[in-house]
Amino acid sequence: MPGGGLFVAEDDSDDELLREEFSQQEIGPLGDPQAPPPLSEGPEALGDDVHVDMGDTRSDDDVPLYPLIPIDTDNEKMAAEGGGAPAAVAGGQIRPVSIQLALSLPFQYEMIQNCLSTDDPLMIMGKGLGMSAILSNLLHILGTPTKVGSQLKRSLVIVLNASDNDTQQIAEGLQELSWLDELEEGVGGQDEEDSSVYSRQFTQVTSESLSVERDGSCTCPVGVLSVTSRILIVDLLSGILHPNKVTGMVVLNVETLKDFSNESFILEIYRSQNRWGFIKGFSESPESFVMEFSPLLRRMRDLRFQKVLLWPRFRVEISSCLNNPTTSSNVFEVKVSLTNSMSQIQFGLMECLKKCLAELNRKNPQLALEWWDIDNVLNVNLLRSIDSVMLPNWHRISYDSKQLVKDIRFLKHLLKQIVSADAVDFYEEIQLSLEANKPSISRKYSESPWLLAEESQLVISHARKRIFYKDEYQLEEQPKWDQLLHIIDDIAHEKLGKQITGPTLIACSSTETVRQLTRVLSFAHKKDGFRKLMLKKLQYYKDMRQEKSRTVNEVRKAESEVNKQELSVSSAFSKEEVTSKRRRTRGASFVAAVERLRNAGAGEDIEGAIDSYDLGKELELTEQGAEEDEFDELIPYSPESFVVKPENDLESDQLLPYEEVFQDAQKSGLTSELWEERKSCFSYIPRGDQIIVEKFSNLNDELSLQEQMPSYIIIFEPDLSFIRRVELYRASCSDNPCKVYFMYYGESVEEQNHLTAIKREKDAFSKLIRENANIAHHYETMEDISHFKNLAERKIKLSKINRGNARNAGGQRGFQNYTQDVVVVDTREFNASLPGLLFRYGVRVVPCMLSVGDYIITPEICLERKSISDLIGSLQNNRLVSQCKKMQAFYKYPTLLIEFDGSQSFSLEPFGEGRSYRNQNASTTHPISSKLSQEEIQSKLAKVVMKFPRLRIIWSSSPLQSVNIILELKLGREQPNPTTAIEYGTNLRKNAKKDKVTLQTAEEVYFTELLKVPGVSNIDYFNLKKKVKTFARLKKLSMKELTDITGDQLLAEKVLNFVQQVISNAQQSEQESADDNVQSDDDILNL
Amino acid sequence: MAISVATVALDERTTLPLRVFVNRRKLASNVKESTLFETPLLSNNSLVSLKSPKTAIYLSNTDMESMCNAIKDDLLMIVYELMGPQVALSKLRVGQEKSFDSIYSTTEYNHEFIDHHIESITRLGKFKYKLWYKNNWELEIFLNNTLKLSRIRRYMLFRDSILHNAVNEGIHDKKQLLLMRQDSVDISKVPTENDLPLEDLPLEDLPSEDIKPEVNFRYKRMVNLVPCIDIHVLERPRRHKRQV
């Protein structure tokens, strides 16, 4: 071995074994590391003559001491032979290539140039400046195949962390560019080679596409490749793909990467082996780089970027291009003012928020940040910031504080709703919250704190006033609707006169708004259209409410029946609970006060009024005379419109029987008349007639605007990045500029939100510019990358131990045992950050498909890592037990590693709660529920421990701590052997198939199959299991006994049916086998 | 990028968007422009020079319309017939190319009144096919998701029956589409709120207001299906040469 290490014993048998193991794994291009490297490797190989020493520091001494990737005996040659040759070296070799780009704006061009000519840049740009176009063009350039001598070499560019949307856009962009390129080649009339060689093929490798594409293209990948990081990391570590084969890496959405992400792990491996390739990062969110302490620098170190390129919207190149004075005349700002009620509600909500925040700060003085005040209420990061502080301390803060956090979330939601949802929806939202907070016996003090603030009454009463005021239905319309209609009609008139080619595009923020607007527009031509619309909406609300109260009653009824049987004590209470819906609870005087407040003023309890009012009548009245559009009647309530009928869900569940019906019906023949009819229906819709309503997030790639080519754009709500898109779009088709209408509510949260968003981005950029100016330059040598330091530390520790042992064990043996640390890791474990961290601490991570355990750290110690949610899950479905069983069978120290997230609190308590808290929908979880689950977890864990007395449990607060624990455990112990680790699993599988499953666990299986019976919930299952224990006993139970146990006759019936079915099936199969025997006997007789 | 969307109505309340790409390989070959920027590509031994952008090429509205009408039969066949159980598309292996007639016409359901011009069919992936169309236009029609297409077919066939709720999941685009329709013209009508915008019209329109008829518009909602057909335009028919 060249450059043999200080601590590596040359003739270490253990290491030998390992190497052998590796050589088995290193299939394909790498070959056996011991053998001399083959001279030619497939189509991209080169002769040795191309290999030229790079001018810089590379020499034999620079080969890393402890390469953590499978060792190459000839690193240098690999570098030359892999993907493209390192750097432009020999002068004669440089060849000019001209590349066609497809970019519409000059500044995008400059961005690409900037990005190309910088080493390992991290590019941070303002929102909506056309990232995907830039990316696809850049990838096109970077993927340029090259020619060395007479040999063609193709490059391999890997795209990391790309979303599905990104990949699709890049694919389409590259396809477009490849067309251009083919054109180029054709015109140039160069060599008559197969032109496909020149194409930069784009492939996507994900876990889904794995089976198909990986066999074919991944063994010899070329072109641009978008890979999920989990797959790539395994391939890199197991040597399927060598870093030297990769021309470069492009990381998208850098802001989404967390610390110790797989991507940073990949880049680290890449850089440690490949010094010549490029790394480029992109992000569109400058705000996320200014949140913590010098996050920019940290992120850059983490991902090995060297320079930052900042492209804010206010950069001269961009603004000169976009701020075109001639076209700006076509932008109209439509400022709509809020109605009185709306602004009152808005004021009330803001005041409530202020109080909640103040209260939160007062209650948690140690945790609260100064930043949490009313000025930052509109900041999107407020909630995230509160979460990030509160969640790790969730078990320490009081119940009130938790409620406050929840309320702040809810209030912010209401603030958004007040401008976007209509009056009925808003009212429903408020009403729901009120109902959820009605005092009941089980939770006396869970009144949401915001309802205690005086201003909340303002909100509630005005929300009611918008619906019903002075014995009359107000049904306030959103002021924007009217304006929108005016604009649309304006446009329609304009289109009459002029020849206008493009459609009208209305952009808004959410799917709900999209539906709302389509409804508004389709009702617009009718007399009193809006009123009618609101009435229908109210009618729907009423129906839903009745439906809900009906189900609630049903549930209550069922519940009380159950309670009567199980807990006779509670029946007295439950009676009260039912009646307490309206009655005030005694003792809770402040609740009564709130109730009084709530009913004071204009806000009568209008629920009653809604109930009594005959909406149908008014609807009929207004509809008289007006001819109905039959179309509206046909599909107004189809699933994609605002009403989702409850029956639809049922139907989609029972899809299967329908499928059969379709299969039959599809066979109906086709006649020419039918065909003619279809042809007559078919028509092309001119673009000018279209009005498209779409939400921002679907328009936020620059392609969509170009695809639609709208002549009119109505921006219904302000959205920073969409406005940028429109700017780009206008700039790119300046010959035929579109008209833009920009609607917003004046003096509203909406306006303020928009302004702060702009300011925030600008601030973020100016901060970044400042940080970038002061950033310390960072140089590194090979030693920094080779984890040398870590290993040295380890050596010191080891020698300490050895000194202790020196007396009993002879001299050098301890050193001989010490090679490099090896941990065998299951390939499925690479989603976690632990393998990456291990690698960083100088451990060689060997990915294998393990059937037993997740991490094998010594031949005797096997770890099963469980995050908390994993733990709960596998406790529930008993997987943990089987995993432990396996571990115990093969390893001396089976170990369960329970790993918490660094940002969670290191205690089991807040689990159920913490998780449901994140989930907005389940806002009212009972505090008891989490405690139960905690007890459950504890008891289950205890059972596991009792069942497997040898099982060790390690509690670790974060992945970092896990690494330290693992390293401690490994000190002075032997290294694991991957071959045996893999074998263990497979043997077990075979054995298991042979005998165990059929005999011992057949009954278990039957029991668990109960879960699949529709109507048997998990709770029922657990109850049954608790009381009956085994299937054999369950078989013997009668109907009556079952009813007693389950407390529900229907359920008992289901269970009984299932049991009988199972028994009869078993008998049948027995009989069949018996019959078979008989028959075969007969056969023999016949013969 | 040169993608544009053509919307066709399958009947009076359902629309299907087609994404149209213009393949410039054959369409444009005469634009040559000067080099703007040169840089060595470090990981490569090349000196890269970038060319200035070409303007995107779109089909005009008239072209688009004529194309859609030209492939009317083919499109309807794709939507209604090709996904039916009698056409065994799945027998094609991935990557295999066959002449279209060998797949379609051998079935007992071959209908000669369908006037299609699809020459060949290639299977690209699990649910992906490429059809090659050649008549006046030369097109490649990509079926990106036959699963969705067959759902769309079912929806079109059974939409009016009670069953339709069961099938239409996943085939509606989130994007809503409304069609502008002109209502009847009547001057004597009592002004409704729809007429108000007339006041906002620019001044020069005002004098002619008494002559100009009042026009009401209605906006009709359409069921917009998801885009799952891409069309790559390879060749456009020549315009009629000028008669000498």
Short mmCIF file of N, CA, C and O in Angstrom, two decimals, chain B residues 89-130:
data_model
loop_
_atom_site.label_atom_id
_atom_site.label_comp_id
_atom_site.label_asym_id
_atom_site.label_seq_id
_atom_site.Cartn_x
_atom_site.Cartn_y
_atom_site.Cartn_z
N LEU B 89 -52.00 -2.07 -25.26
CA LEU B 89 -50.77 -1.28 -25.31
C LEU B 89 -49.68 -1.91 -24.46
O LEU B 89 -48.50 -1.83 -24.77
N SER B 90 -50.11 -2.56 -23.39
CA SER B 90 -49.11 -3.01 -22.43
C SER B 90 -48.29 -4.18 -22.97
O SER B 90 -47.33 -4.59 -22.35
N LYS B 91 -48.69 -4.71 -24.13
CA LYS B 91 -47.89 -5.79 -24.68
C LYS B 91 -46.56 -5.30 -25.22
O LYS B 91 -45.63 -6.08 -25.39
N LEU B 92 -46.51 -4.02 -25.52
CA LEU B 92 -45.27 -3.43 -26.00
C LEU B 92 -44.25 -3.45 -24.87
O LEU B 92 -44.57 -3.13 -23.74
N ARG B 93 -43.03 -3.80 -25.20
CA ARG B 93 -42.00 -3.73 -24.17
C ARG B 93 -41.45 -2.30 -24.11
O ARG B 93 -41.57 -1.54 -25.08
N VAL B 94 -40.84 -1.98 -22.99
CA VAL B 94 -40.27 -0.64 -22.86
C VAL B 94 -39.15 -0.48 -23.88
O VAL B 94 -38.27 -1.33 -23.98
N GLY B 95 -39.22 0.60 -24.63
CA GLY B 95 -38.20 0.84 -25.63
C GLY B 95 -38.55 0.28 -26.99
O GLY B 95 -37.89 0.59 -27.98
N GLN B 96 -39.58 -0.54 -27.05
CA GLN B 96 -39.92 -1.15 -28.32
C GLN B 96 -40.74 -0.19 -29.17
O GLN B 96 -41.58 0.55 -28.67
N GLU B 97 -40.51 -0.24 -30.46
CA GLU B 97 -41.28 0.61 -31.36
C GLU B 97 -42.01 -0.28 -32.35
O GLU B 97 -41.48 -1.26 -32.84
N LYS B 98 -43.24 0.08 -32.62
CA LYS B 98 -44.02 -0.72 -33.56
C LYS B 98 -44.84 0.22 -34.43
O LYS B 98 -45.13 1.34 -34.03
N SER B 99 -45.22 -0.27 -35.56
CA SER B 99 -46.08 0.58 -36.37
C SER B 99 -47.45 0.60 -35.72
O SER B 99 -47.89 -0.39 -35.12
N PHE B 100 -48.09 1.73 -35.81
CA PHE B 100 -49.31 1.92 -35.03
C PHE B 100 -50.41 0.96 -35.47
O PHE B 100 -51.16 0.46 -34.66
N ASP B 101 -50.48 0.72 -36.77
CA ASP B 101 -51.55 -0.14 -37.26
C ASP B 101 -51.45 -1.54 -36.68
O ASP B 101 -52.46 -2.19 -36.43
N SER B 102 -50.23 -1.99 -36.47
CA SER B 102 -50.08 -3.35 -35.96
C SER B 102 -50.63 -3.47 -34.56
O SER B 102 -50.99 -4.55 -34.11
N ILE B 103 -50.65 -2.38 -33.84
CA ILE B 103 -51.22 -2.41 -32.49
C ILE B 103 -52.72 -2.21 -32.54
O ILE B 103 -53.49 -2.91 -31.93
N TYR B 104 -53.11 -1.24 -33.32
CA TYR B 104 -54.49 -0.79 -33.23
C TYR B 104 -55.40 -1.51 -34.22
O TYR B 104 -56.46 -1.99 -33.86
N SER B 105 -54.98 -1.62 -35.46
CA SER B 105 -55.92 -2.07 -36.49
C SER B 105 -56.18 -3.56 -36.44
O SER B 105 -57.17 -4.03 -37.00
N THR B 106 -55.33 -4.30 -35.79
CA THR B 106 -55.57 -5.73 -35.75
C THR B 106 -56.72 -6.09 -34.82
O THR B 106 -57.25 -7.19 -34.88
N THR B 107 -57.10 -5.16 -33.98
CA THR B 107 -58.20 -5.48 -33.08
C THR B 107 -59.49 -5.53 -33.87
O THR B 107 -59.63 -4.93 -34.94
N GLU B 108 -60.43 -6.23 -33.31
CA GLU B 108 -61.72 -6.35 -33.99
C GLU B 108 -62.47 -5.03 -34.00
O GLU B 108 -63.47 -4.88 -34.68
N TYR B 109 -61.95 -4.10 -33.21
CA TYR B 109 -62.67 -2.82 -33.11
C TYR B 109 -62.14 -1.78 -34.07
O TYR B 109 -62.32 -0.61 -33.88
N ASN B 110 -61.41 -2.22 -35.03
CA ASN B 110 -60.85 -1.26 -35.97
C ASN B 110 -61.97 -0.56 -36.74
O ASN B 110 -62.83 -1.18 -37.35
N HIS B 111 -61.92 0.74 -36.69
CA HIS B 111 -62.99 1.48 -37.36
C HIS B 111 -62.38 2.32 -38.46
O HIS B 111 -61.56 3.19 -38.17
N GLU B 112 -62.83 2.05 -39.66
CA GLU B 112 -62.17 2.77 -40.76
C GLU B 112 -62.65 4.21 -40.85
O GLU B 112 -62.03 5.02 -41.50
N PHE B 113 -63.74 4.54 -40.15
CA PHE B 113 -64.19 5.94 -40.25
C PHE B 113 -63.33 6.88 -39.40
O PHE B 113 -63.46 8.07 -39.47
N ILE B 114 -62.47 6.31 -38.61
CA ILE B 114 -61.55 7.18 -37.88
C ILE B 114 -60.37 7.49 -38.79
O ILE B 114 -59.69 6.60 -39.27
N ASP B 115 -60.16 8.77 -38.96
CA ASP B 115 -59.20 9.20 -39.96
C ASP B 115 -57.91 9.61 -39.26
O ASP B 115 -57.63 10.79 -39.09
N HIS B 116 -57.15 8.64 -38.81
CA HIS B 116 -55.97 9.01 -38.04
C HIS B 116 -54.69 8.88 -38.87
O HIS B 116 -54.65 8.19 -39.88
N HIS B 117 -53.70 9.57 -38.42
CA HIS B 117 -52.43 9.58 -39.17
C HIS B 117 -51.26 9.21 -38.28
O HIS B 117 -50.15 9.67 -38.50
N ILE B 118 -51.50 8.44 -37.29
CA ILE B 118 -50.40 8.06 -36.42
C ILE B 118 -49.67 6.89 -37.04
O ILE B 118 -50.28 5.89 -37.42
N GLU B 119 -48.38 7.05 -37.19
CA GLU B 119 -47.61 6.05 -37.92
C GLU B 119 -47.06 4.96 -37.00
O GLU B 119 -47.13 3.79 -37.30
N SER B 120 -46.49 5.40 -35.89
CA SER B 120 -45.85 4.38 -35.06
C SER B 120 -46.03 4.71 -33.58
O SER B 120 -46.40 5.83 -33.22
N ILE B 121 -45.78 3.73 -32.77
CA ILE B 121 -45.93 3.91 -31.33
C ILE B 121 -44.72 3.32 -30.63
O ILE B 121 -44.22 2.26 -31.02
N THR B 122 -44.21 4.04 -29.66
CA THR B 122 -43.04 3.57 -28.90
C THR B 122 -43.41 3.60 -27.44
O THR B 122 -44.04 4.57 -26.98
N ARG B 123 -43.00 2.58 -26.73
CA ARG B 123 -43.25 2.63 -25.30
C ARG B 123 -42.01 3.18 -24.62
O ARG B 123 -40.90 2.68 -24.80
N LEU B 124 -42.19 4.24 -23.83
CA LEU B 124 -41.04 4.89 -23.21
C LEU B 124 -40.84 4.46 -21.76
O LEU B 124 -39.73 4.44 -21.26
N GLY B 125 -41.92 4.16 -21.09
CA GLY B 125 -41.80 3.81 -19.68
C GLY B 125 -43.05 3.07 -19.27
O GLY B 125 -43.82 2.62 -20.12
N LYS B 126 -43.23 2.98 -17.99
CA LYS B 126 -44.35 2.18 -17.51
C LYS B 126 -45.69 2.69 -18.04
O LYS B 126 -46.48 1.93 -18.55
N PHE B 127 -45.91 3.97 -17.89
CA PHE B 127 -47.16 4.52 -18.39
C PHE B 127 -46.94 5.54 -19.49
O PHE B 127 -47.75 6.41 -19.71
N LYS B 128 -45.78 5.46 -20.11
CA LYS B 128 -45.46 6.50 -21.09
C LYS B 128 -45.33 5.93 -22.50
O LYS B 128 -44.68 4.90 -22.69
N TYR B 129 -45.92 6.60 -23.44
CA TYR B 129 -45.83 6.18 -24.83
C TYR B 129 -45.54 7.38 -25.70
O TYR B 129 -45.85 8.51 -25.36
N LYS B 130 -44.95 7.09 -26.83
CA LYS B 130 -44.72 8.16 -27.80
C LYS B 130 -45.39 7.76 -29.10
O LYS B 130 -45.18 6.65 -29.59
#
